[in-house]
PDB file of C-alpha atoms in Angstrom:
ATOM      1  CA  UNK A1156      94.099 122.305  45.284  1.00 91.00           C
ATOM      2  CA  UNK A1157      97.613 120.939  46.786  1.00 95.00           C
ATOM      3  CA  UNK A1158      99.167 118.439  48.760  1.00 97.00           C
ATOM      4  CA  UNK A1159     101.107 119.727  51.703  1.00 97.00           C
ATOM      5  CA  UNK A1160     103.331 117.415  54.085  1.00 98.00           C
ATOM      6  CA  UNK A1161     103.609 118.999  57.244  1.00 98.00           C
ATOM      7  CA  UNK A1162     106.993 117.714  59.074  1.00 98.00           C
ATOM      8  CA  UNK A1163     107.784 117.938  62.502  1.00 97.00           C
ATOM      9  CA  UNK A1164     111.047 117.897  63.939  1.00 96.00           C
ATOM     10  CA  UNK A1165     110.670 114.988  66.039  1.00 96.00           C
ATOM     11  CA  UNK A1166     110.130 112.622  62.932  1.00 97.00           C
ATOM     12  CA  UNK A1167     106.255 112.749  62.757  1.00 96.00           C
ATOM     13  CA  UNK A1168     104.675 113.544  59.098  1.00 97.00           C
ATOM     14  CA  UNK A1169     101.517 114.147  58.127  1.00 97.00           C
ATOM     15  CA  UNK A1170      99.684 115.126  54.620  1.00 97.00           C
ATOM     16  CA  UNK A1171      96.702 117.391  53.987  1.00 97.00           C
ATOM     17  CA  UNK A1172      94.953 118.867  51.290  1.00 96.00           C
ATOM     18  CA  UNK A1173      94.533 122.843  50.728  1.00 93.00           C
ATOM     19  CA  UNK A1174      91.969 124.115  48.422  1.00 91.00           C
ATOM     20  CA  UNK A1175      91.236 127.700  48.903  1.00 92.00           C
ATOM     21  CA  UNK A1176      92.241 128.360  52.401  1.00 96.00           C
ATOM     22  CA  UNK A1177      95.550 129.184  54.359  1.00 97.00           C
ATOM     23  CA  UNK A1178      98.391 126.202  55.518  1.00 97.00           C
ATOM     24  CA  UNK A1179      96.585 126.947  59.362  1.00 97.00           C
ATOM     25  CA  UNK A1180      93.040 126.399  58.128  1.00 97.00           C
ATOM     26  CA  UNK A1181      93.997 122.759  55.805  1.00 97.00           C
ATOM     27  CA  UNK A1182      95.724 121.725  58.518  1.00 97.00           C
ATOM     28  CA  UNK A1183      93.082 122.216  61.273  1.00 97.00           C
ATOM     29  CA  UNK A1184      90.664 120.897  58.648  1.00 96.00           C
ATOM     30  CA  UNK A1185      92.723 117.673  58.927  1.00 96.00           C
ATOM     31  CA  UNK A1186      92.697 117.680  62.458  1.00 97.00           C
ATOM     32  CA  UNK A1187      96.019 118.915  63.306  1.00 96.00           C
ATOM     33  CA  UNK A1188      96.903 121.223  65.954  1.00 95.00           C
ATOM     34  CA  UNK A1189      99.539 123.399  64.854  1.00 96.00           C
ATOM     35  CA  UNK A1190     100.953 126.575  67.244  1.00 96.00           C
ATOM     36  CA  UNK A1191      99.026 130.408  66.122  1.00 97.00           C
ATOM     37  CA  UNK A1192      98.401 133.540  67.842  1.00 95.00           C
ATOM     38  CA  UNK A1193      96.757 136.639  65.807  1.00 95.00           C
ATOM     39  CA  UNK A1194      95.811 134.828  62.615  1.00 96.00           C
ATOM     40  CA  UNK A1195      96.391 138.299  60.897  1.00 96.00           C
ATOM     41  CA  UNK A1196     100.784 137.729  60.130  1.00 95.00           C
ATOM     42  CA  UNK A1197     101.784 140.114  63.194  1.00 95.00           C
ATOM     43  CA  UNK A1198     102.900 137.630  65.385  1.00 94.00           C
ATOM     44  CA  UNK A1199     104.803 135.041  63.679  1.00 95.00           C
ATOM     45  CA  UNK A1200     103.427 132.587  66.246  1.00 96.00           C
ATOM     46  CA  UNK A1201     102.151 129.974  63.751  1.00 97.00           C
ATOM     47  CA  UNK A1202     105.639 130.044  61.274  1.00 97.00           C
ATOM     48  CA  UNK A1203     106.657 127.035  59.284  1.00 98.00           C
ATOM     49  CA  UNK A1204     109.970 126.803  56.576  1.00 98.00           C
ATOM     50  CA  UNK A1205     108.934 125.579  53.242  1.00 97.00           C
ATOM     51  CA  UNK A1206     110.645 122.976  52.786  1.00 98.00           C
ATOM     52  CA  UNK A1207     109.335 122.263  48.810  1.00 97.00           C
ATOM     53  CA  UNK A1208     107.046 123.804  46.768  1.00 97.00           C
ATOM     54  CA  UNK A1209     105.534 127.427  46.511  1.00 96.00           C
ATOM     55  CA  UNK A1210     103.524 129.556  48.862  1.00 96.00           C
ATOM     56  CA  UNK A1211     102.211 132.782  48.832  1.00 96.00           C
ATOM     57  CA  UNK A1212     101.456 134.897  51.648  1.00 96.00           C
ATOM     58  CA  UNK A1213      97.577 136.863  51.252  1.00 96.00           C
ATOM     59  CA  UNK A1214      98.588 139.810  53.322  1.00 95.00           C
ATOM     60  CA  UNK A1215     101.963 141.500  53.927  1.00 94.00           C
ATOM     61  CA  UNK A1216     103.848 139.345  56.695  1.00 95.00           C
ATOM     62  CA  UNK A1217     104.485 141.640  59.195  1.00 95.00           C
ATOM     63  CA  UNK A1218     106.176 139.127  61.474  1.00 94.00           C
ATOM     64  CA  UNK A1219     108.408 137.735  58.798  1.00 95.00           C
ATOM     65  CA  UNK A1220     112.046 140.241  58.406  1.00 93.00           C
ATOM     66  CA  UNK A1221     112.836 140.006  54.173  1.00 94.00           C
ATOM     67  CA  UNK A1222     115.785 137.824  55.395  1.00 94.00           C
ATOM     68  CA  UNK A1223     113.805 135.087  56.766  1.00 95.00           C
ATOM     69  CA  UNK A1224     111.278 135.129  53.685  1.00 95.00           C
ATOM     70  CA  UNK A1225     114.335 134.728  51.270  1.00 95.00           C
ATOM     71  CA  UNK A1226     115.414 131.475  53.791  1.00 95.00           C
ATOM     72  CA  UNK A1227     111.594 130.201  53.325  1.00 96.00           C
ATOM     73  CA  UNK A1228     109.876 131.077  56.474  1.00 97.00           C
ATOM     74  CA  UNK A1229     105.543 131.052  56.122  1.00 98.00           C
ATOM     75  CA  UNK A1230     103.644 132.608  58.182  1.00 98.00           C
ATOM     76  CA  UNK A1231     100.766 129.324  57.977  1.00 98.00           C
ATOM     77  CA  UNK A1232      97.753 132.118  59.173  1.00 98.00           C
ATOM     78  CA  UNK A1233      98.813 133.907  55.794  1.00 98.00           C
ATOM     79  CA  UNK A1234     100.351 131.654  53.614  1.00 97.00           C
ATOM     80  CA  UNK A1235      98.141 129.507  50.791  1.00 97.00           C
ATOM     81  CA  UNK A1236      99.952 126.485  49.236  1.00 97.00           C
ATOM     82  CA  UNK A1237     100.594 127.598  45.144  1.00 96.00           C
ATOM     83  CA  UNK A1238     101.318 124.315  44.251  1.00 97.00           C
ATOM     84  CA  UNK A1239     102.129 120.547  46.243  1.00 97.00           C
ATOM     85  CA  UNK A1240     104.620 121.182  49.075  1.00 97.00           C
ATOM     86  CA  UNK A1241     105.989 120.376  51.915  1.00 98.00           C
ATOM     87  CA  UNK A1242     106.074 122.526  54.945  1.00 98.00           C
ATOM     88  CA  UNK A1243     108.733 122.324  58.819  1.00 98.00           C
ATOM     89  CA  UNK A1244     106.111 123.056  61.255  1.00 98.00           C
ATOM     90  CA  UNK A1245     105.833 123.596  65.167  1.00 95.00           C
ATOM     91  CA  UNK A1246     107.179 125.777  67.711  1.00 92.00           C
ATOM     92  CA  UNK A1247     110.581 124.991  67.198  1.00 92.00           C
ATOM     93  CA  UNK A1248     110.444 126.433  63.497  1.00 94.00           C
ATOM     94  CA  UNK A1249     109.551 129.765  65.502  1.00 90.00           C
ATOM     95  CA  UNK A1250     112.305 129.763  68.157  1.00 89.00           C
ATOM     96  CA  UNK A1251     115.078 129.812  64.642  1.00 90.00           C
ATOM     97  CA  UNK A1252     113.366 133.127  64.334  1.00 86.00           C
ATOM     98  CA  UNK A1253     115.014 134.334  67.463  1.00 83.00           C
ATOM     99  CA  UNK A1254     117.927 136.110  67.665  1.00 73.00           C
ATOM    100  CA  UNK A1255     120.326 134.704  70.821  1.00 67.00           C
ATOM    101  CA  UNK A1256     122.573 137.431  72.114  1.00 66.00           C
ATOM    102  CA  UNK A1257     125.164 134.983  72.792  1.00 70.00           C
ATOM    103  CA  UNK A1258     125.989 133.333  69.712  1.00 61.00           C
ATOM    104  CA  UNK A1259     126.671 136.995  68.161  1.00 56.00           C
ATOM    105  CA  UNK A1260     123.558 137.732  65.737  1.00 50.00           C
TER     106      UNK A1260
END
């Protein structure tokens, strides 16, 4: 079992508890509505940056490039909490993902 914060950008905070179950499921356990699509790691709808602590993804994260798994991008659909941690979620965490042609990616 962990502790995960989830932080928002616009200030708000909020902890949960994972036992055996993804980021996704604790936090709609909790009651918290977080952005997901596919639920399988393909679309990289429901990402979140770790901000502390350790994850592991259960399945291969299709929607996650190596580069933004070094820079601690979690696919939540996938991801279980390995220890107490503290997670950036909502939509904005998945616009960092894409690349803007004009500031020369």
């Amino acid at each position: 079992m962990a502790t995960v914060r989830l932080v928002w950008r616009d200030g708000r905070e909020a902890t949960v508890t994972a036992t055996d179950e993804t980021l996704l499921e604790a936090a709609e356990h909790a009651d918290f509505s977080l952005p997901f699509g596919c639920r399988t790691g393909a679309c990289a709808t429901c990402t979140g940056r770790l901000l502390d602590g350790d994850s592991t993804h259960v399945r291969q994260p299709r929607a996650l490039k190596q580069r933004h798994r070094d820079d601690g991008y979690v696919l939540l659909c996938i991801a279980r909490a390995k220890n107490d941690s503290a997670v950036e979620v909502g939509v904005d965490v998945h616009n960092d993902l894409l690349e803007n042609p004009r500031k020369g990616h």
